[in-house]
Amino acid sequence: RKEPQLQGGCIWDWVDQGLEKVSETGEKYFAYGGDFGPPETPSDGNFLINGLVQPDRKPNPHFYEVKKAYQNFIVKPYGLNQFAVEITNENFFTHTNGIDILWMVRSNGETLQSGALKDLDLEPQESKKILIPVEKFQMVPFNEYFLDIEFRLKKKKGLLPKGYLIAWEQLPLINFNTMKLEFDPNILQDNYPKLNHVTETNNEIVITGNDFEIIFSKKTATMDSWTFQGKNILLRGPKPNFWRTPTDNDFGNDMPKRMAVWKHATDEAQVNDIKVDNYDTSVGIEVFYNFPSVESRGSILYVIYGDGRILVYNKFEIGKGTLPNIPKVGISMQIPKEFDAMTWFGRGPHENYLDRKSSAKVDIYSGKVSDQFHPYIRPQESGNKTDVRWATFRNVAGDGLLVRGLLSLNASHYLQEDYDHGFGEIKSGATGNIKTTKQQRHSIDMVERDLINLDIDLIQMGIGGEDSWWAQPLEKYQIKPKNYDYSFTLMPIKSDENPVELNKNAFLK
């Protein structure tokens, strides 16, 4: 679109070119290079597994990003305080008379107002500036509001049914970033109940409050136990995490080798000190880390209140040496598998990443944790959600855990060690450079663990894809080696509690 006389954005392959096979246990999977012939038979591995859809034509998540990028109706704001927008019909031959143009004002997953632009006529290649006929309403402080505009078929067209969504745009009516408060362990202290007891020994710190108990281990520098109303809501963690499971694009640009020090920083983090501070209505536990492989340091501060909520402040301070870019900045923790009913307010419903999220609308979504994992033909990073304001994980009774902040979040039944990280043998790639070798893996090789792994991150680097054999993500989607800090809240949530209400007036740095 930058150059009107040029055409681009063409996708190499439409479909993953795998063939269905059946395993010895009777499970169907799609085979690729290396799955045929005797051992050591030459192949290009899964290089041909690079389509928008899988061999059975089920869409891969990036399918939706391409659809959004290719849409032929463009909406741009030019005065949202008056609900003024410019709409462009990029089609060369199609008029809008076959399209229903609908608008909605939405907040917290609900439609407040809606209507249709029945009198808007756009010739091919025509643009018009219009006012959306939204009735005046009072915006509630600390709520977010969006103007959604949809383009749907008025009647069936070929394979597409009546009402099919062919284009959409979502315009924020308020800047979420302006709504956040600076981190302060004393924020809202006076509104929280006091702790009952804080007991410290040589081995642990035990904190008790209204219906909850937390046992913080000095040996592991993590929470060994967190119970609420007698139910355990934590298995272990949190711990600093700088690593993401490599994607095919990562293997192509040799990320497992180039950025290996960040995997070592995650696995070999050393606890330098643990500091305990008692506030008026809370206790602060700060863990100080050294990361020898990157000659850097960091800390995680936990501020625990009497109602069981924990404010987590994660800080990383880069060392003086020359370091590669960072795959991600965040923490990992594990919670019981029973809390597998996931609801989140953020981008969705499909997975999305820093450079692949324009197709993921901000809304409230729900699903099982197991459904967030996408069965790529060869297992790799999947299921991430960006711009998450809050997320809940509940059991069948409706009780569970609430996470809130402004986060990149990934929930799955797998740990990092269940994936291939490319630290085995090396071989010469097509360019003549020495690259890490992928293991021969398939989605049926993944066995769910009896847990939920939560990666709660400030940021994860982009997926890339300009090519799949050397290009890194674009510069603006890389994570440079520098200081980072962010915060979020963990808190128990009961079946009768609404996360939308709990989230009000609780925005953190």
mmCIF file with all atom_site columns, C-alpha atoms in Angstrom, residues 87-260:
data_model
loop_
_atom_site.group_PDB
_atom_site.id
_atom_site.type_symbol
_atom_site.label_atom_id
_atom_site.label_alt_id
_atom_site.label_comp_id
_atom_site.label_asym_id
_atom_site.label_entity_id
_atom_site.label_seq_id
_atom_site.pdbx_PDB_ins_code
_atom_site.Cartn_x
_atom_site.Cartn_y
_atom_site.Cartn_z
_atom_site.occupancy
_atom_site.B_iso_or_equiv
_atom_site.pdbx_formal_charge
_atom_site.auth_seq_id
_atom_site.auth_comp_id
_atom_site.auth_asym_id
_atom_site.auth_atom_id
_atom_site.pdbx_PDB_model_num
ATOM 1   C CA . ILE A 1 87  ? -13.264 4.497   4.805  1.00 0.00 ? 87  ILE A CA 1
ATOM 2   C CA . THR A 1 88  ? -11.557 3.381   1.595  1.00 0.00 ? 88  THR A CA 1
ATOM 3   C CA . ASN A 1 89  ? -12.839 0.803   -0.878 1.00 0.00 ? 89  ASN A CA 1
ATOM 4   C CA . GLU A 1 90  ? -9.638  -0.668  -2.325 1.00 0.00 ? 90  GLU A CA 1
ATOM 5   C CA . ASN A 1 91  ? -11.458 -2.953  -4.749 1.00 0.00 ? 91  ASN A CA 1
ATOM 6   C CA . PHE A 1 92  ? -10.939 -2.108  -8.418 1.00 0.00 ? 92  PHE A CA 1
ATOM 7   C CA . PHE A 1 93  ? -14.327 -3.280  -9.691 1.00 0.00 ? 93  PHE A CA 1
ATOM 8   C CA . THR A 1 94  ? -16.590 -3.895  -6.678 1.00 0.00 ? 94  THR A CA 1
ATOM 9   C CA . HIS A 1 95  ? -19.021 -1.298  -5.278 1.00 0.00 ? 95  HIS A CA 1
ATOM 10  C CA . THR A 1 96  ? -20.178 -1.363  -1.656 1.00 0.00 ? 96  THR A CA 1
ATOM 11  C CA . ASN A 1 97  ? -23.812 -1.973  -2.639 1.00 0.00 ? 97  ASN A CA 1
ATOM 12  C CA . GLY A 1 98  ? -23.335 -5.672  -1.907 1.00 0.00 ? 98  GLY A CA 1
ATOM 13  C CA . ILE A 1 99  ? -21.823 -5.029  1.516  1.00 0.00 ? 99  ILE A CA 1
ATOM 14  C CA . ASP A 1 100 ? -23.385 -4.363  4.922  1.00 0.00 ? 100 ASP A CA 1
ATOM 15  C CA . ILE A 1 101 ? -21.183 -1.885  6.797  1.00 0.00 ? 101 ILE A CA 1
ATOM 16  C CA . LEU A 1 102 ? -21.845 -2.257  10.516 1.00 0.00 ? 102 LEU A CA 1
ATOM 17  C CA . TRP A 1 103 ? -20.468 -0.395  13.537 1.00 0.00 ? 103 TRP A CA 1
ATOM 18  C CA . MET A 1 104 ? -20.382 -1.144  17.261 1.00 0.00 ? 104 MET A CA 1
ATOM 19  C CA . VAL A 1 105 ? -19.135 0.654   20.353 1.00 0.00 ? 105 VAL A CA 1
ATOM 20  C CA . ARG A 1 106 ? -17.845 -2.002  22.743 1.00 0.00 ? 106 ARG A CA 1
ATOM 21  C CA . SER A 1 107 ? -16.437 -2.077  26.264 1.00 0.00 ? 107 SER A CA 1
ATOM 22  C CA . ASN A 1 108 ? -15.425 -5.016  28.452 1.00 0.00 ? 108 ASN A CA 1
ATOM 23  C CA . GLY A 1 109 ? -16.761 -7.533  25.952 1.00 0.00 ? 109 GLY A CA 1
ATOM 24  C CA . GLU A 1 110 ? -20.201 -5.907  25.651 1.00 0.00 ? 110 GLU A CA 1
ATOM 25  C CA . THR A 1 111 ? -21.816 -3.927  22.825 1.00 0.00 ? 111 THR A CA 1
ATOM 26  C CA . LEU A 1 112 ? -23.035 -0.546  24.100 1.00 0.00 ? 112 LEU A CA 1
ATOM 27  C CA . GLN A 1 113 ? -24.297 0.859   20.795 1.00 0.00 ? 113 GLN A CA 1
ATOM 28  C CA . SER A 1 114 ? -24.518 -0.455  17.247 1.00 0.00 ? 114 SER A CA 1
ATOM 29  C CA . GLY A 1 115 ? -25.852 0.447   13.843 1.00 0.00 ? 115 GLY A CA 1
ATOM 30  C CA . ALA A 1 116 ? -25.427 0.206   10.072 1.00 0.00 ? 116 ALA A CA 1
ATOM 31  C CA . LEU A 1 117 ? -24.052 2.731   7.571  1.00 0.00 ? 117 LEU A CA 1
ATOM 32  C CA . LYS A 1 118 ? -26.877 2.197   5.087  1.00 0.00 ? 118 LYS A CA 1
ATOM 33  C CA . ASP A 1 119 ? -26.357 5.385   3.110  1.00 0.00 ? 119 ASP A CA 1
ATOM 34  C CA . LEU A 1 120 ? -22.631 4.963   2.546  1.00 0.00 ? 120 LEU A CA 1
ATOM 35  C CA . ASP A 1 121 ? -21.855 4.296   -1.116 1.00 0.00 ? 121 ASP A CA 1
ATOM 36  C CA . LEU A 1 122 ? -18.257 3.787   -2.171 1.00 0.00 ? 122 LEU A CA 1
ATOM 37  C CA . GLU A 1 123 ? -17.195 3.323   -5.755 1.00 0.00 ? 123 GLU A CA 1
ATOM 38  C CA . PRO A 1 124 ? -14.125 1.168   -6.463 1.00 0.00 ? 124 PRO A CA 1
ATOM 39  C CA . GLN A 1 125 ? -10.957 2.937   -5.238 1.00 0.00 ? 125 GLN A CA 1
ATOM 40  C CA . GLU A 1 126 ? -13.034 5.675   -3.548 1.00 0.00 ? 126 GLU A CA 1
ATOM 41  C CA . SER A 1 127 ? -12.492 7.085   -0.035 1.00 0.00 ? 127 SER A CA 1
ATOM 42  C CA . LYS A 1 128 ? -14.949 9.036   2.102  1.00 0.00 ? 128 LYS A CA 1
ATOM 43  C CA . LYS A 1 129 ? -14.741 10.739  5.480  1.00 0.00 ? 129 LYS A CA 1
ATOM 44  C CA . ILE A 1 130 ? -17.835 10.187  7.592  1.00 0.00 ? 130 ILE A CA 1
ATOM 45  C CA . LEU A 1 131 ? -19.196 10.598  11.102 1.00 0.00 ? 131 LEU A CA 1
ATOM 46  C CA . ILE A 1 132 ? -20.374 7.407   12.796 1.00 0.00 ? 132 ILE A CA 1
ATOM 47  C CA . PRO A 1 133 ? -23.825 8.205   14.327 1.00 0.00 ? 133 PRO A CA 1
ATOM 48  C CA . VAL A 1 134 ? -22.893 7.316   17.904 1.00 0.00 ? 134 VAL A CA 1
ATOM 49  C CA . GLU A 1 135 ? -25.119 8.797   20.598 1.00 0.00 ? 135 GLU A CA 1
ATOM 50  C CA . LYS A 1 136 ? -23.255 10.672  23.316 1.00 0.00 ? 136 LYS A CA 1
ATOM 51  C CA . PHE A 1 137 ? -22.458 8.589   26.380 1.00 0.00 ? 137 PHE A CA 1
ATOM 52  C CA . GLN A 1 138 ? -20.388 8.907   29.528 1.00 0.00 ? 138 GLN A CA 1
ATOM 53  C CA . MET A 1 139 ? -17.123 6.968   29.529 1.00 0.00 ? 139 MET A CA 1
ATOM 54  C CA . VAL A 1 140 ? -16.520 5.309   32.896 1.00 0.00 ? 140 VAL A CA 1
ATOM 55  C CA . PRO A 1 141 ? -12.999 5.965   34.257 1.00 0.00 ? 141 PRO A CA 1
ATOM 56  C CA . PHE A 1 142 ? -10.562 3.056   33.841 1.00 0.00 ? 142 PHE A CA 1
ATOM 57  C CA . ASN A 1 143 ? -12.798 1.330   31.287 1.00 0.00 ? 143 ASN A CA 1
ATOM 58  C CA . GLU A 1 144 ? -11.672 0.794   27.704 1.00 0.00 ? 144 GLU A CA 1
ATOM 59  C CA . TYR A 1 145 ? -13.877 1.565   24.716 1.00 0.00 ? 145 TYR A CA 1
ATOM 60  C CA . PHE A 1 146 ? -13.514 0.460   21.099 1.00 0.00 ? 146 PHE A CA 1
ATOM 61  C CA . LEU A 1 147 ? -15.210 1.372   17.843 1.00 0.00 ? 147 LEU A CA 1
ATOM 62  C CA . ASP A 1 148 ? -15.519 -1.780  15.730 1.00 0.00 ? 148 ASP A CA 1
ATOM 63  C CA . ILE A 1 149 ? -16.474 -1.555  12.048 1.00 0.00 ? 149 ILE A CA 1
ATOM 64  C CA . GLU A 1 150 ? -17.344 -4.666  10.031 1.00 0.00 ? 150 GLU A CA 1
ATOM 65  C CA . PHE A 1 151 ? -17.922 -5.326  6.334  1.00 0.00 ? 151 PHE A CA 1
ATOM 66  C CA . ARG A 1 152 ? -20.214 -8.308  5.702  1.00 0.00 ? 152 ARG A CA 1
ATOM 67  C CA . LEU A 1 153 ? -21.773 -9.793  2.560  1.00 0.00 ? 153 LEU A CA 1
ATOM 68  C CA . LYS A 1 154 ? -25.441 -8.914  2.101  1.00 0.00 ? 154 LYS A CA 1
ATOM 69  C CA . LYS A 1 155 ? -26.067 -12.228 0.374  1.00 0.00 ? 155 LYS A CA 1
ATOM 70  C CA . LYS A 1 156 ? -24.324 -15.453 -0.546 1.00 0.00 ? 156 LYS A CA 1
ATOM 71  C CA . LYS A 1 157 ? -21.434 -15.039 -2.973 1.00 0.00 ? 157 LYS A CA 1
ATOM 72  C CA . GLY A 1 158 ? -19.849 -18.180 -4.403 1.00 0.00 ? 158 GLY A CA 1
ATOM 73  C CA . LEU A 1 159 ? -18.645 -20.303 -1.495 1.00 0.00 ? 159 LEU A CA 1
ATOM 74  C CA . LEU A 1 160 ? -19.117 -17.445 0.967  1.00 0.00 ? 160 LEU A CA 1
ATOM 75  C CA . PRO A 1 161 ? -22.405 -17.384 2.913  1.00 0.00 ? 161 PRO A CA 1
ATOM 76  C CA . LYS A 1 162 ? -24.587 -14.373 3.602  1.00 0.00 ? 162 LYS A CA 1
ATOM 77  C CA . GLY A 1 163 ? -23.143 -12.335 6.460  1.00 0.00 ? 163 GLY A CA 1
ATOM 78  C CA . TYR A 1 164 ? -19.574 -13.498 5.852  1.00 0.00 ? 164 TYR A CA 1
ATOM 79  C CA . LEU A 1 165 ? -17.036 -11.115 7.404  1.00 0.00 ? 165 LEU A CA 1
ATOM 80  C CA . ILE A 1 166 ? -14.772 -9.897  4.602  1.00 0.00 ? 166 ILE A CA 1
ATOM 81  C CA . ALA A 1 167 ? -13.093 -6.986  6.424  1.00 0.00 ? 167 ALA A CA 1
ATOM 82  C CA . TRP A 1 168 ? -13.037 -5.260  9.812  1.00 0.00 ? 168 TRP A CA 1
ATOM 83  C CA . GLU A 1 169 ? -11.243 -2.658  11.844 1.00 0.00 ? 169 GLU A CA 1
ATOM 84  C CA . GLN A 1 170 ? -11.049 -1.920  15.558 1.00 0.00 ? 170 GLN A CA 1
ATOM 85  C CA . LEU A 1 171 ? -10.261 1.605   16.738 1.00 0.00 ? 171 LEU A CA 1
ATOM 86  C CA . PRO A 1 172 ? -9.519  2.285   20.421 1.00 0.00 ? 172 PRO A CA 1
ATOM 87  C CA . LEU A 1 173 ? -11.443 5.265   21.804 1.00 0.00 ? 173 LEU A CA 1
ATOM 88  C CA . ILE A 1 174 ? -9.123  5.662   24.775 1.00 0.00 ? 174 ILE A CA 1
ATOM 89  C CA . ASN A 1 175 ? -5.388  5.030   25.115 1.00 0.00 ? 175 ASN A CA 1
ATOM 90  C CA . PHE A 1 176 ? -4.944  2.154   27.548 1.00 0.00 ? 176 PHE A CA 1
ATOM 91  C CA . ASN A 1 177 ? -1.357  3.176   28.301 1.00 0.00 ? 177 ASN A CA 1
ATOM 92  C CA . THR A 1 178 ? -2.512  6.490   29.789 1.00 0.00 ? 178 THR A CA 1
ATOM 93  C CA . MET A 1 179 ? -4.650  4.629   32.329 1.00 0.00 ? 179 MET A CA 1
ATOM 94  C CA . LYS A 1 180 ? -1.810  2.932   34.201 1.00 0.00 ? 180 LYS A CA 1
ATOM 95  C CA . LEU A 1 181 ? -0.341  3.907   37.558 1.00 0.00 ? 181 LEU A CA 1
ATOM 96  C CA . GLU A 1 182 ? 3.297   3.788   38.568 1.00 0.00 ? 182 GLU A CA 1
ATOM 97  C CA . PHE A 1 183 ? 4.260   0.701   40.564 1.00 0.00 ? 183 PHE A CA 1
ATOM 98  C CA . ASP A 1 184 ? 4.213   1.253   44.327 1.00 0.00 ? 184 ASP A CA 1
ATOM 99  C CA . PRO A 1 185 ? 4.008   -1.522  46.956 1.00 0.00 ? 185 PRO A CA 1
ATOM 100 C CA . ASN A 1 186 ? 1.761   0.769   49.011 1.00 0.00 ? 186 ASN A CA 1
ATOM 101 C CA . ILE A 1 187 ? -0.836  1.301   46.234 1.00 0.00 ? 187 ILE A CA 1
ATOM 102 C CA . LEU A 1 188 ? -4.362  0.833   47.620 1.00 0.00 ? 188 LEU A CA 1
ATOM 103 C CA . GLN A 1 189 ? -2.891  -0.539  50.843 1.00 0.00 ? 189 GLN A CA 1
ATOM 104 C CA . ASP A 1 190 ? -5.555  1.046   53.019 1.00 0.00 ? 190 ASP A CA 1
ATOM 105 C CA . ASN A 1 191 ? -8.292  -0.775  51.102 1.00 0.00 ? 191 ASN A CA 1
ATOM 106 C CA . TYR A 1 192 ? -6.804  -4.234  51.667 1.00 0.00 ? 192 TYR A CA 1
ATOM 107 C CA . PRO A 1 193 ? -7.268  -6.376  54.789 1.00 0.00 ? 193 PRO A CA 1
ATOM 108 C CA . LYS A 1 194 ? -4.226  -6.898  56.952 1.00 0.00 ? 194 LYS A CA 1
ATOM 109 C CA . LEU A 1 195 ? -2.193  -10.088 57.038 1.00 0.00 ? 195 LEU A CA 1
ATOM 110 C CA . ASN A 1 196 ? -2.792  -12.454 59.936 1.00 0.00 ? 196 ASN A CA 1
ATOM 111 C CA . HIS A 1 197 ? 0.744   -13.760 60.418 1.00 0.00 ? 197 HIS A CA 1
ATOM 112 C CA . VAL A 1 198 ? 4.189   -13.592 58.821 1.00 0.00 ? 198 VAL A CA 1
ATOM 113 C CA . THR A 1 199 ? 6.598   -16.231 60.126 1.00 0.00 ? 199 THR A CA 1
ATOM 114 C CA . GLU A 1 200 ? 10.199  -16.459 58.951 1.00 0.00 ? 200 GLU A CA 1
ATOM 115 C CA . THR A 1 201 ? 12.627  -19.324 59.562 1.00 0.00 ? 201 THR A CA 1
ATOM 116 C CA . ASN A 1 202 ? 15.980  -20.268 58.051 1.00 0.00 ? 202 ASN A CA 1
ATOM 117 C CA . ASN A 1 203 ? 14.224  -22.286 55.337 1.00 0.00 ? 203 ASN A CA 1
ATOM 118 C CA . GLU A 1 204 ? 10.966  -20.528 54.535 1.00 0.00 ? 204 GLU A CA 1
ATOM 119 C CA . ILE A 1 205 ? 8.599   -17.609 54.970 1.00 0.00 ? 205 ILE A CA 1
ATOM 120 C CA . VAL A 1 206 ? 4.975   -18.425 55.818 1.00 0.00 ? 206 VAL A CA 1
ATOM 121 C CA . ILE A 1 207 ? 2.338   -15.752 55.162 1.00 0.00 ? 207 ILE A CA 1
ATOM 122 C CA . THR A 1 208 ? -1.290  -16.219 56.234 1.00 0.00 ? 208 THR A CA 1
ATOM 123 C CA . GLY A 1 209 ? -4.280  -13.968 55.645 1.00 0.00 ? 209 GLY A CA 1
ATOM 124 C CA . ASN A 1 210 ? -7.978  -14.135 54.900 1.00 0.00 ? 210 ASN A CA 1
ATOM 125 C CA . ASP A 1 211 ? -8.557  -17.696 53.628 1.00 0.00 ? 211 ASP A CA 1
ATOM 126 C CA . PHE A 1 212 ? -5.046  -18.127 52.256 1.00 0.00 ? 212 PHE A CA 1
ATOM 127 C CA . GLU A 1 213 ? -1.544  -19.312 53.096 1.00 0.00 ? 213 GLU A CA 1
ATOM 128 C CA . ILE A 1 214 ? 1.672   -18.846 51.117 1.00 0.00 ? 214 ILE A CA 1
ATOM 129 C CA . ILE A 1 215 ? 4.855   -20.788 51.842 1.00 0.00 ? 215 ILE A CA 1
ATOM 130 C CA . PHE A 1 216 ? 7.867   -19.147 50.247 1.00 0.00 ? 216 PHE A CA 1
ATOM 131 C CA . SER A 1 217 ? 10.961  -21.358 50.078 1.00 0.00 ? 217 SER A CA 1
ATOM 132 C CA . LYS A 1 218 ? 14.319  -19.722 50.697 1.00 0.00 ? 218 LYS A CA 1
ATOM 133 C CA . LYS A 1 219 ? 15.988  -22.728 49.089 1.00 0.00 ? 219 LYS A CA 1
ATOM 134 C CA . THR A 1 220 ? 14.249  -22.451 45.708 1.00 0.00 ? 220 THR A CA 1
ATOM 135 C CA . ALA A 1 221 ? 13.444  -18.712 46.013 1.00 0.00 ? 221 ALA A CA 1
ATOM 136 C CA . THR A 1 222 ? 9.917   -19.476 44.795 1.00 0.00 ? 222 THR A CA 1
ATOM 137 C CA . MET A 1 223 ? 6.527   -20.143 46.303 1.00 0.00 ? 223 MET A CA 1
ATOM 138 C CA . ASP A 1 224 ? 6.364   -23.799 47.295 1.00 0.00 ? 224 ASP A CA 1
ATOM 139 C CA . SER A 1 225 ? 2.680   -23.504 48.128 1.00 0.00 ? 225 SER A CA 1
ATOM 140 C CA . TRP A 1 226 ? -0.184  -21.045 47.748 1.00 0.00 ? 226 TRP A CA 1
ATOM 141 C CA . THR A 1 227 ? -3.534  -22.215 49.073 1.00 0.00 ? 227 THR A CA 1
ATOM 142 C CA . PHE A 1 228 ? -6.817  -20.319 49.029 1.00 0.00 ? 228 PHE A CA 1
ATOM 143 C CA . GLN A 1 229 ? -9.831  -21.629 50.965 1.00 0.00 ? 229 GLN A CA 1
ATOM 144 C CA . GLY A 1 230 ? -7.969  -24.920 51.296 1.00 0.00 ? 230 GLY A CA 1
ATOM 145 C CA . LYS A 1 231 ? -7.360  -25.290 47.538 1.00 0.00 ? 231 LYS A CA 1
ATOM 146 C CA . ASN A 1 232 ? -3.825  -25.189 46.122 1.00 0.00 ? 232 ASN A CA 1
ATOM 147 C CA . ILE A 1 233 ? -3.592  -22.682 43.262 1.00 0.00 ? 233 ILE A CA 1
ATOM 148 C CA . LEU A 1 234 ? 0.143   -22.892 42.586 1.00 0.00 ? 234 LEU A CA 1
ATOM 149 C CA . LEU A 1 235 ? 2.538   -25.771 41.905 1.00 0.00 ? 235 LEU A CA 1
ATOM 150 C CA . ARG A 1 236 ? 5.814   -23.851 41.666 1.00 0.00 ? 236 ARG A CA 1
ATOM 151 C CA . GLY A 1 237 ? 7.327   -20.557 40.604 1.00 0.00 ? 237 GLY A CA 1
ATOM 152 C CA . PRO A 1 238 ? 7.587   -17.874 39.488 1.00 0.00 ? 238 PRO A CA 1
ATOM 153 C CA . LYS A 1 239 ? 11.089  -17.841 38.017 1.00 0.00 ? 239 LYS A CA 1
ATOM 154 C CA . PRO A 1 240 ? 12.766  -15.474 35.532 1.00 0.00 ? 240 PRO A CA 1
ATOM 155 C CA . ASN A 1 241 ? 12.521  -16.570 31.913 1.00 0.00 ? 241 ASN A CA 1
ATOM 156 C CA . PHE A 1 242 ? 14.293  -15.164 28.850 1.00 0.00 ? 242 PHE A CA 1
ATOM 157 C CA . TRP A 1 243 ? 13.738  -18.037 26.423 1.00 0.00 ? 243 TRP A CA 1
ATOM 158 C CA . ARG A 1 244 ? 11.056  -19.031 23.967 1.00 0.00 ? 244 ARG A CA 1
ATOM 159 C CA . THR A 1 245 ? 10.622  -22.365 22.272 1.00 0.00 ? 245 THR A CA 1
ATOM 160 C CA . PRO A 1 246 ? 12.199  -21.936 18.805 1.00 0.00 ? 246 PRO A CA 1
ATOM 161 C CA . THR A 1 247 ? 9.960   -21.652 15.763 1.00 0.00 ? 247 THR A CA 1
ATOM 162 C CA . ASP A 1 248 ? 10.860  -22.856 12.271 1.00 0.00 ? 248 ASP A CA 1
ATOM 163 C CA . ASN A 1 249 ? 11.817  -19.264 11.447 1.00 0.00 ? 249 ASN A CA 1
ATOM 164 C CA . ASP A 1 250 ? 14.047  -19.218 14.532 1.00 0.00 ? 250 ASP A CA 1
ATOM 165 C CA . PHE A 1 251 ? 15.859  -22.322 13.329 1.00 0.00 ? 251 PHE A CA 1
ATOM 166 C CA . GLY A 1 252 ? 16.186  -20.707 9.912  1.00 0.00 ? 252 GLY A CA 1
ATOM 167 C CA . ASN A 1 253 ? 18.009  -17.675 11.324 1.00 0.00 ? 253 ASN A CA 1
ATOM 168 C CA . ASP A 1 254 ? 19.975  -19.841 13.784 1.00 0.00 ? 254 ASP A CA 1
ATOM 169 C CA . MET A 1 255 ? 18.358  -18.290 16.849 1.00 0.00 ? 255 MET A CA 1
ATOM 170 C CA . PRO A 1 256 ? 18.958  -21.405 19.048 1.00 0.00 ? 256 PRO A CA 1
ATOM 171 C CA . LYS A 1 257 ? 22.692  -20.958 18.535 1.00 0.00 ? 257 LYS A CA 1
ATOM 172 C CA . ARG A 1 258 ? 22.878  -17.143 18.381 1.00 0.00 ? 258 ARG A CA 1
ATOM 173 C CA . MET A 1 259 ? 20.762  -16.584 21.493 1.00 0.00 ? 259 MET A CA 1
ATOM 174 C CA . ALA A 1 260 ? 21.704  -19.690 23.495 1.00 0.00 ? 260 ALA A CA 1
#
